[in-house]
């Protein structure tokens, strides 16, 4: 009986030691993954001068993502990402940590580099390459659709995901930036026709759910259909 108890005590001890060894191994792997990630981010991050709304000089950390080829003109696009410390969430100051704040377009050969915005305050959400096709996959791009937040519309002194979103279009070389409509509460869906002649947006304006269709030649509004009033819209209509 004593021998059996002794045997099981040794088994429990071995299991406990194995569990401890496994926990240490997991911690070691996790630490190395974190350290490698931090090293990778640091090699791509630069600190540049910045002025906030008060005009006080300061600095900001920007990270440059991988080169993305824009099929057709064969330009390259680089996403400029703000690297900031979060405060218990992804938000910090007027920045959303690891959020795309600007885009750089590089012309082929010795062409110039073109920054989309003059500063890095905007929050760029959806970035979609549009083509006359069902799947982009290397097909020529005729425009790039963007969802941009660049104004503090809710009065919290931040530019973040709670602000109204501005649907916009830019040409594949980074020129010709234009907004498609006034800012809306949310873009529910966006889609280009297979022939590339039209582009539709389903949006929540804050007052109603609306579908708007644009011609891709001049990007002017072709049609608009109100699908449903929101609660706020119904209250305002009373």
PDB file of C-alpha atoms in Angstrom:
ATOM      1  CA  UNK A   1       0.000   0.000   0.000  1.00  0.00           C
ATOM      2  CA  UNK A   2       2.829   2.334   0.921  1.00  0.00           C
ATOM      3  CA  UNK A   3       4.622   1.442  -2.289  1.00  0.00           C
ATOM      4  CA  UNK A   4       1.494   2.312  -4.307  1.00  0.00           C
ATOM      5  CA  UNK A   5       1.149   5.680  -2.535  1.00  0.00           C
ATOM      6  CA  UNK A   6       4.819   6.426  -3.101  1.00  0.00           C
ATOM      7  CA  UNK A   7       4.452   5.556  -6.786  1.00  0.00           C
ATOM      8  CA  UNK A   8       1.536   7.946  -7.264  1.00  0.00           C
ATOM      9  CA  UNK A   9       3.371  10.707  -5.376  1.00  0.00           C
ATOM     10  CA  UNK A  10       6.240  10.400  -7.826  1.00  0.00           C
ATOM     11  CA  UNK A  11       3.784  10.424 -10.744  1.00  0.00           C
ATOM     12  CA  UNK A  12       2.162  13.611  -9.425  1.00  0.00           C
ATOM     13  CA  UNK A  13       5.547  15.233  -8.950  1.00  0.00           C
ATOM     14  CA  UNK A  14       6.608  14.334 -12.483  1.00  0.00           C
ATOM     15  CA  UNK A  15       3.328  15.679 -13.872  1.00  0.00           C
ATOM     16  CA  UNK A  16       3.750  18.903 -11.899  1.00  0.00           C
ATOM     17  CA  UNK A  17       7.323  19.307 -13.163  1.00  0.00           C
ATOM     18  CA  UNK A  18       6.188  18.590 -16.723  1.00  0.00           C
ATOM     19  CA  UNK A  19       3.406  21.167 -16.383  1.00  0.00           C
ATOM     20  CA  UNK A  20       5.869  23.737 -15.053  1.00  0.00           C
ATOM     21  CA  UNK A  21       8.308  22.990 -17.883  1.00  0.00           C
ATOM     22  CA  UNK A  22       5.492  23.365 -20.428  1.00  0.00           C
ATOM     23  CA  UNK A  23       4.412  26.688 -18.896  1.00  0.00           C
ATOM     24  CA  UNK A  24       8.007  27.963 -19.019  1.00  0.00           C
ATOM     25  CA  UNK A  25       8.332  26.847 -22.627  1.00  0.00           C
ATOM     26  CA  UNK A  26       5.122  28.613 -23.600  1.00  0.00           C
ATOM     27  CA  UNK A  27       6.286  31.765 -21.807  1.00  0.00           C
ATOM     28  CA  UNK A  28       9.653  31.605 -23.543  1.00  0.00           C
ATOM     29  CA  UNK A  29       8.064  31.210 -26.990  1.00  0.00           C
ATOM     30  CA  UNK A  30       5.556  34.017 -26.299  1.00  0.00           C
ATOM     31  CA  UNK A  31       8.341  36.347 -25.137  1.00  0.00           C
ATOM     32  CA  UNK A  32      10.417  35.654 -28.238  1.00  0.00           C
ATOM     33  CA  UNK A  33       7.448  36.221 -30.523  1.00  0.00           C
ATOM     34  CA  UNK A  34       6.758  39.535 -28.776  1.00  0.00           C
ATOM     35  CA  UNK A  35      10.419  40.547 -28.944  1.00  0.00           C
ATOM     36  CA  UNK A  36      10.653  39.633 -32.643  1.00  0.00           C
ATOM     37  CA  UNK A  37       7.487  41.594 -33.348  1.00  0.00           C
ATOM     38  CA  UNK A  38       8.810  44.612 -31.440  1.00  0.00           C
ATOM     39  CA  UNK A  39      12.138  44.452 -33.298  1.00  0.00           C
ATOM     40  CA  UNK A  40      10.317  44.214 -36.638  1.00  0.00           C
ATOM     41  CA  UNK A  41       8.132  47.221 -35.793  1.00  0.00           C
ATOM     42  CA  UNK A  42      11.112  49.254 -34.574  1.00  0.00           C
ATOM     43  CA  UNK A  43      13.047  48.681 -37.806  1.00  0.00           C
ATOM     44  CA  UNK A  44      10.086  50.080 -39.778  1.00  0.00           C
ATOM     45  CA  UNK A  45       9.297  52.967 -37.438  1.00  0.00           C
ATOM     46  CA  UNK A  46      10.651  56.502 -37.659  1.00  0.00           C
ATOM     47  CA  UNK A  47      10.066  59.491 -35.407  1.00  0.00           C
ATOM     48  CA  UNK A  48       9.152  62.691 -37.251  1.00  0.00           C
ATOM     49  CA  UNK A  49       8.221  66.265 -36.236  1.00  0.00           C
ATOM     50  CA  UNK A  50       4.535  66.947 -35.645  1.00  0.00           C
ATOM     51  CA  UNK A  51       2.369  69.888 -34.661  1.00  0.00           C
ATOM     52  CA  UNK A  52      -0.873  69.341 -32.815  1.00  0.00           C
ATOM     53  CA  UNK A  53      -3.909  71.625 -33.022  1.00  0.00           C
ATOM     54  CA  UNK A  54      -2.432  73.966 -30.406  1.00  0.00           C
ATOM     55  CA  UNK A  55       0.651  74.474 -32.584  1.00  0.00           C
ATOM     56  CA  UNK A  56       2.996  73.060 -29.951  1.00  0.00           C
ATOM     57  CA  UNK A  57       5.916  71.192 -31.584  1.00  0.00           C
ATOM     58  CA  UNK A  58       6.061  67.488 -30.821  1.00  0.00           C
ATOM     59  CA  UNK A  59       6.961  64.227 -32.509  1.00  0.00           C
ATOM     60  CA  UNK A  60       5.088  61.186 -33.745  1.00  0.00           C
ATOM     61  CA  UNK A  61       6.138  57.656 -34.608  1.00  0.00           C
ATOM     62  CA  UNK A  62       5.205  56.379 -38.052  1.00  0.00           C
ATOM     63  CA  UNK A  63       5.574  52.865 -39.413  1.00  0.00           C
ATOM     64  CA  UNK A  64       5.773  52.112 -43.120  1.00  0.00           C
ATOM     65  CA  UNK A  65       4.033  48.947 -44.296  1.00  0.00           C
ATOM     66  CA  UNK A  66       4.960  46.706 -47.224  1.00  0.00           C
ATOM     67  CA  UNK A  67       4.921  47.891 -50.835  1.00  0.00           C
ATOM     68  CA  UNK A  68       1.615  47.171 -52.571  1.00  0.00           C
ATOM     69  CA  UNK A  69       1.626  47.067 -56.364  1.00  0.00           C
ATOM     70  CA  UNK A  70      -1.259  48.861 -58.067  1.00  0.00           C
ATOM     71  CA  UNK A  71      -1.911  46.868 -61.253  1.00  0.00           C
ATOM     72  CA  UNK A  72      -2.400  48.925 -64.415  1.00  0.00           C
ATOM     73  CA  UNK A  73      -0.161  51.945 -63.889  1.00  0.00           C
ATOM     74  CA  UNK A  74       2.226  49.681 -61.903  1.00  0.00           C
ATOM     75  CA  UNK A  75       2.636  52.249 -59.184  1.00  0.00           C
ATOM     76  CA  UNK A  76       3.358  51.205 -55.618  1.00  0.00           C
ATOM     77  CA  UNK A  77       1.389  52.165 -52.525  1.00  0.00           C
ATOM     78  CA  UNK A  78       2.708  52.263 -48.965  1.00  0.00           C
ATOM     79  CA  UNK A  79       0.466  52.571 -45.937  1.00  0.00           C
ATOM     80  CA  UNK A  80       1.722  54.974 -43.271  1.00  0.00           C
ATOM     81  CA  UNK A  81       0.693  53.731 -39.841  1.00  0.00           C
ATOM     82  CA  UNK A  82       0.693  55.684 -36.585  1.00  0.00           C
ATOM     83  CA  UNK A  83       2.527  53.860 -33.791  1.00  0.00           C
ATOM     84  CA  UNK A  84       1.202  55.072 -30.464  1.00  0.00           C
ATOM     85  CA  UNK A  85       0.809  53.590 -27.009  1.00  0.00           C
ATOM     86  CA  UNK A  86      -2.800  52.587 -26.314  1.00  0.00           C
ATOM     87  CA  UNK A  87      -4.611  53.496 -23.099  1.00  0.00           C
ATOM     88  CA  UNK A  88      -6.383  50.257 -22.261  1.00  0.00           C
ATOM     89  CA  UNK A  89      -7.776  50.110 -25.795  1.00  0.00           C
ATOM     90  CA  UNK A  90      -6.607  50.864 -29.309  1.00  0.00           C
ATOM     91  CA  UNK A  91      -7.018  54.614 -28.870  1.00  0.00           C
ATOM     92  CA  UNK A  92      -4.425  57.098 -27.696  1.00  0.00           C
ATOM     93  CA  UNK A  93      -4.691  60.864 -27.928  1.00  0.00           C
ATOM     94  CA  UNK A  94      -5.998  61.771 -31.360  1.00  0.00           C
ATOM     95  CA  UNK A  95      -4.624  58.538 -32.781  1.00  0.00           C
ATOM     96  CA  UNK A  96      -5.844  54.983 -33.104  1.00  0.00           C
ATOM     97  CA  UNK A  97      -2.841  52.740 -32.412  1.00  0.00           C
ATOM     98  CA  UNK A  98      -1.578  50.925 -35.520  1.00  0.00           C
ATOM     99  CA  UNK A  99      -4.128  52.711 -37.721  1.00  0.00           C
ATOM    100  CA  UNK A 100      -3.440  53.799 -41.300  1.00  0.00           C
ATOM    101  CA  UNK A 101      -3.044  57.580 -41.262  1.00  0.00           C
ATOM    102  CA  UNK A 102      -1.709  58.309 -44.737  1.00  0.00           C
ATOM    103  CA  UNK A 103      -0.790  56.711 -48.060  1.00  0.00           C
ATOM    104  CA  UNK A 104       2.307  57.168 -50.209  1.00  0.00           C
ATOM    105  CA  UNK A 105       2.168  56.478 -53.955  1.00  0.00           C
ATOM    106  CA  UNK A 106       5.393  55.785 -55.857  1.00  0.00           C
ATOM    107  CA  UNK A 107       5.481  56.283 -59.622  1.00  0.00           C
ATOM    108  CA  UNK A 108       7.414  53.689 -61.673  1.00  0.00           C
ATOM    109  CA  UNK A 109      11.113  54.265 -62.319  1.00  0.00           C
ATOM    110  CA  UNK A 110      12.384  57.594 -61.083  1.00  0.00           C
ATOM    111  CA  UNK A 111       8.922  59.116 -60.735  1.00  0.00           C
ATOM    112  CA  UNK A 112       8.008  61.147 -57.687  1.00  0.00           C
ATOM    113  CA  UNK A 113       6.580  59.979 -54.389  1.00  0.00           C
ATOM    114  CA  UNK A 114       3.129  61.407 -53.683  1.00  0.00           C
ATOM    115  CA  UNK A 115       1.639  61.626 -50.167  1.00  0.00           C
ATOM    116  CA  UNK A 116      -2.153  61.503 -50.143  1.00  0.00           C
ATOM    117  CA  UNK A 117      -2.560  63.971 -47.258  1.00  0.00           C
ATOM    118  CA  UNK A 118      -0.340  66.835 -46.092  1.00  0.00           C
ATOM    119  CA  UNK A 119      -0.407  65.562 -42.474  1.00  0.00           C
ATOM    120  CA  UNK A 120      -1.081  62.275 -40.696  1.00  0.00           C
ATOM    121  CA  UNK A 121      -4.185  63.169 -38.685  1.00  0.00           C
ATOM    122  CA  UNK A 122      -6.736  61.296 -40.808  1.00  0.00           C
ATOM    123  CA  UNK A 123      -7.891  57.789 -39.977  1.00  0.00           C
ATOM    124  CA  UNK A 124      -8.154  55.703 -43.152  1.00  0.00           C
ATOM    125  CA  UNK A 125     -10.354  52.659 -42.718  1.00  0.00           C
ATOM    126  CA  UNK A 126     -11.304  50.641 -45.775  1.00  0.00           C
ATOM    127  CA  UNK A 127      -8.851  50.750 -48.684  1.00  0.00           C
ATOM    128  CA  UNK A 128     -10.142  48.886 -51.734  1.00  0.00           C
ATOM    129  CA  UNK A 129      -8.647  48.659 -55.224  1.00  0.00           C
ATOM    130  CA  UNK A 130     -11.402  48.852 -57.838  1.00  0.00           C
ATOM    131  CA  UNK A 131     -11.251  47.050 -61.167  1.00  0.00           C
ATOM    132  CA  UNK A 132     -13.629  45.917 -63.932  1.00  0.00           C
ATOM    133  CA  UNK A 133     -13.638  42.368 -62.591  1.00  0.00           C
ATOM    134  CA  UNK A 134     -15.144  40.078 -59.978  1.00  0.00           C
ATOM    135  CA  UNK A 135     -11.780  39.429 -58.280  1.00  0.00           C
ATOM    136  CA  UNK A 136      -8.972  42.006 -58.405  1.00  0.00           C
ATOM    137  CA  UNK A 137      -6.035  39.551 -58.390  1.00  0.00           C
ATOM    138  CA  UNK A 138      -3.700  41.508 -60.674  1.00  0.00           C
ATOM    139  CA  UNK A 139      -6.386  43.040 -62.899  1.00  0.00           C
ATOM    140  CA  UNK A 140      -5.892  46.737 -63.863  1.00  0.00           C
ATOM    141  CA  UNK A 141      -7.092  49.106 -61.142  1.00  0.00           C
ATOM    142  CA  UNK A 142      -9.078  52.166 -62.236  1.00  0.00           C
ATOM    143  CA  UNK A 143      -9.502  53.760 -58.793  1.00  0.00           C
ATOM    144  CA  UNK A 144      -8.979  53.170 -55.086  1.00  0.00           C
ATOM    145  CA  UNK A 145     -11.913  53.535 -52.722  1.00  0.00           C
ATOM    146  CA  UNK A 146     -11.216  54.952 -49.242  1.00  0.00           C
ATOM    147  CA  UNK A 147     -13.201  55.449 -46.072  1.00  0.00           C
ATOM    148  CA  UNK A 148     -11.644  58.438 -44.322  1.00  0.00           C
ATOM    149  CA  UNK A 149     -12.245  60.078 -40.982  1.00  0.00           C
ATOM    150  CA  UNK A 150     -10.500  63.445 -40.874  1.00  0.00           C
ATOM    151  CA  UNK A 151     -12.694  65.633 -38.669  1.00  0.00           C
ATOM    152  CA  UNK A 152     -13.697  65.488 -35.021  1.00  0.00           C
ATOM    153  CA  UNK A 153     -17.447  65.275 -35.632  1.00  0.00           C
ATOM    154  CA  UNK A 154     -18.493  64.075 -32.172  1.00  0.00           C
ATOM    155  CA  UNK A 155     -16.685  66.750 -30.180  1.00  0.00           C
ATOM    156  CA  UNK A 156     -14.443  64.457 -28.134  1.00  0.00           C
ATOM    157  CA  UNK A 157     -11.280  66.185 -29.456  1.00  0.00           C
ATOM    158  CA  UNK A 158     -10.140  62.952 -31.098  1.00  0.00           C
ATOM    159  CA  UNK A 159     -10.175  61.657 -34.633  1.00  0.00           C
ATOM    160  CA  UNK A 160     -11.259  58.067 -34.142  1.00  0.00           C
ATOM    161  CA  UNK A 161     -13.777  55.474 -35.264  1.00  0.00           C
ATOM    162  CA  UNK A 162     -16.645  57.231 -33.508  1.00  0.00           C
ATOM    163  CA  UNK A 163     -16.464  60.130 -35.978  1.00  0.00           C
ATOM    164  CA  UNK A 164     -18.413  60.348 -39.216  1.00  0.00           C
ATOM    165  CA  UNK A 165     -16.803  58.618 -42.195  1.00  0.00           C
ATOM    166  CA  UNK A 166     -16.045  60.282 -45.528  1.00  0.00           C
ATOM    167  CA  UNK A 167     -16.312  57.986 -48.597  1.00  0.00           C
ATOM    168  CA  UNK A 168     -13.697  59.059 -51.149  1.00  0.00           C
ATOM    169  CA  UNK A 169     -11.934  58.025 -54.342  1.00  0.00           C
ATOM    170  CA  UNK A 170      -8.330  58.463 -55.468  1.00  0.00           C
ATOM    171  CA  UNK A 171      -6.724  57.505 -58.775  1.00  0.00           C
ATOM    172  CA  UNK A 172      -4.216  54.608 -58.826  1.00  0.00           C
ATOM    173  CA  UNK A 173      -1.241  56.996 -58.913  1.00  0.00           C
ATOM    174  CA  UNK A 174      -2.453  58.878 -55.814  1.00  0.00           C
ATOM    175  CA  UNK A 175      -3.803  61.901 -57.687  1.00  0.00           C
ATOM    176  CA  UNK A 176      -7.372  63.083 -58.135  1.00  0.00           C
ATOM    177  CA  UNK A 177      -8.559  62.618 -54.555  1.00  0.00           C
ATOM    178  CA  UNK A 178     -12.246  63.483 -54.286  1.00  0.00           C
ATOM    179  CA  UNK A 179     -15.015  62.917 -51.793  1.00  0.00           C
ATOM    180  CA  UNK A 180     -18.177  61.213 -53.006  1.00  0.00           C
ATOM    181  CA  UNK A 181     -20.643  62.699 -50.517  1.00  0.00           C
ATOM    182  CA  UNK A 182     -20.880  64.460 -47.188  1.00  0.00           C
ATOM    183  CA  UNK A 183     -19.685  62.363 -44.221  1.00  0.00           C
ATOM    184  CA  UNK A 184     -22.054  59.604 -43.066  1.00  0.00           C
ATOM    185  CA  UNK A 185     -22.506  57.624 -39.861  1.00  0.00           C
ATOM    186  CA  UNK A 186     -21.417  54.337 -41.440  1.00  0.00           C
ATOM    187  CA  UNK A 187     -20.733  52.734 -44.805  1.00  0.00           C
ATOM    188  CA  UNK A 188     -22.584  49.422 -44.788  1.00  0.00           C
ATOM    189  CA  UNK A 189     -21.251  48.143 -48.115  1.00  0.00           C
ATOM    190  CA  UNK A 190     -19.423  49.266 -51.243  1.00  0.00           C
ATOM    191  CA  UNK A 191     -19.220  47.532 -54.598  1.00  0.00           C
ATOM    192  CA  UNK A 192     -18.127  48.234 -58.181  1.00  0.00           C
ATOM    193  CA  UNK A 193     -20.007  46.689 -61.107  1.00  0.00           C
ATOM    194  CA  UNK A 194     -18.261  43.904 -63.016  1.00  0.00           C
ATOM    195  CA  UNK A 195     -17.892  46.147 -66.083  1.00  0.00           C
ATOM    196  CA  UNK A 196     -16.401  48.939 -63.968  1.00  0.00           C
ATOM    197  CA  UNK A 197     -18.942  51.522 -65.148  1.00  0.00           C
ATOM    198  CA  UNK A 198     -20.662  52.119 -61.823  1.00  0.00           C
ATOM    199  CA  UNK A 199     -19.904  52.091 -58.124  1.00  0.00           C
ATOM    200  CA  UNK A 200     -22.511  51.691 -55.414  1.00  0.00           C
ATOM    201  CA  UNK A 201     -22.520  52.626 -51.740  1.00  0.00           C
ATOM    202  CA  UNK A 202     -24.986  51.514 -49.086  1.00  0.00           C
ATOM    203  CA  UNK A 203     -24.709  54.000 -46.232  1.00  0.00           C
ATOM    204  CA  UNK A 204     -26.268  54.946 -42.931  1.00  0.00           C
ATOM    205  CA  UNK A 205     -26.475  58.738 -43.063  1.00  0.00           C
ATOM    206  CA  UNK A 206     -27.651  58.924 -39.463  1.00  0.00           C
ATOM    207  CA  UNK A 207     -31.158  59.750 -40.652  1.00  0.00           C
ATOM    208  CA  UNK A 208     -31.741  56.923 -43.150  1.00  0.00           C
ATOM    209  CA  UNK A 209     -30.295  53.882 -44.897  1.00  0.00           C
ATOM    210  CA  UNK A 210     -29.528  55.051 -48.438  1.00  0.00           C
ATOM    211  CA  UNK A 211     -28.148  53.431 -51.595  1.00  0.00           C
ATOM    212  CA  UNK A 212     -26.199  55.752 -53.898  1.00  0.00           C
ATOM    213  CA  UNK A 213     -24.741  54.861 -57.278  1.00  0.00           C
ATOM    214  CA  UNK A 214     -21.967  56.768 -59.029  1.00  0.00           C
ATOM    215  CA  UNK A 215     -20.600  56.686 -62.550  1.00  0.00           C
ATOM    216  CA  UNK A 216     -16.909  55.826 -62.565  1.00  0.00           C
ATOM    217  CA  UNK A 217     -16.146  58.113 -65.515  1.00  0.00           C
ATOM    218  CA  UNK A 218     -16.852  61.379 -63.699  1.00  0.00           C
ATOM    219  CA  UNK A 219     -17.750  59.987 -60.245  1.00  0.00           C
ATOM    220  CA  UNK A 220     -20.986  61.955 -60.240  1.00  0.00           C
ATOM    221  CA  UNK A 221     -24.106  60.685 -58.495  1.00  0.00           C
ATOM    222  CA  UNK A 222     -26.331  58.721 -60.881  1.00  0.00           C
ATOM    223  CA  UNK A 223     -29.113  57.617 -58.573  1.00  0.00           C
ATOM    224  CA  UNK A 224     -30.148  57.615 -54.943  1.00  0.00           C
ATOM    225  CA  UNK A 225     -32.687  55.444 -53.142  1.00  0.00           C
ATOM    226  CA  UNK A 226     -33.791  55.741 -49.542  1.00  0.00           C
ATOM    227  CA  UNK A 227     -34.398  52.255 -48.166  1.00  0.00           C
ATOM    228  CA  UNK A 228     -35.367  52.977 -44.576  1.00  0.00           C
ATOM    229  CA  UNK A 229     -35.542  55.831 -42.088  1.00  0.00           C
ATOM    230  CA  UNK A 230     -33.478  55.416 -38.942  1.00  0.00           C
ATOM    231  CA  UNK A 231     -34.892  56.115 -35.481  1.00  0.00           C
ATOM    232  CA  UNK A 232     -33.282  59.566 -35.561  1.00  0.00           C
ATOM    233  CA  UNK A 233     -34.754  60.184 -39.021  1.00  0.00           C
ATOM    234  CA  UNK A 234     -38.240  59.208 -37.866  1.00  0.00           C
ATOM    235  CA  UNK A 235     -38.013  61.483 -34.833  1.00  0.00           C
ATOM    236  CA  UNK A 236     -36.885  64.411 -37.003  1.00  0.00           C
ATOM    237  CA  UNK A 237     -39.713  63.732 -39.425  1.00  0.00           C
ATOM    238  CA  UNK A 238     -42.331  64.129 -36.658  1.00  0.00           C
TER     239      UNK A 238
END
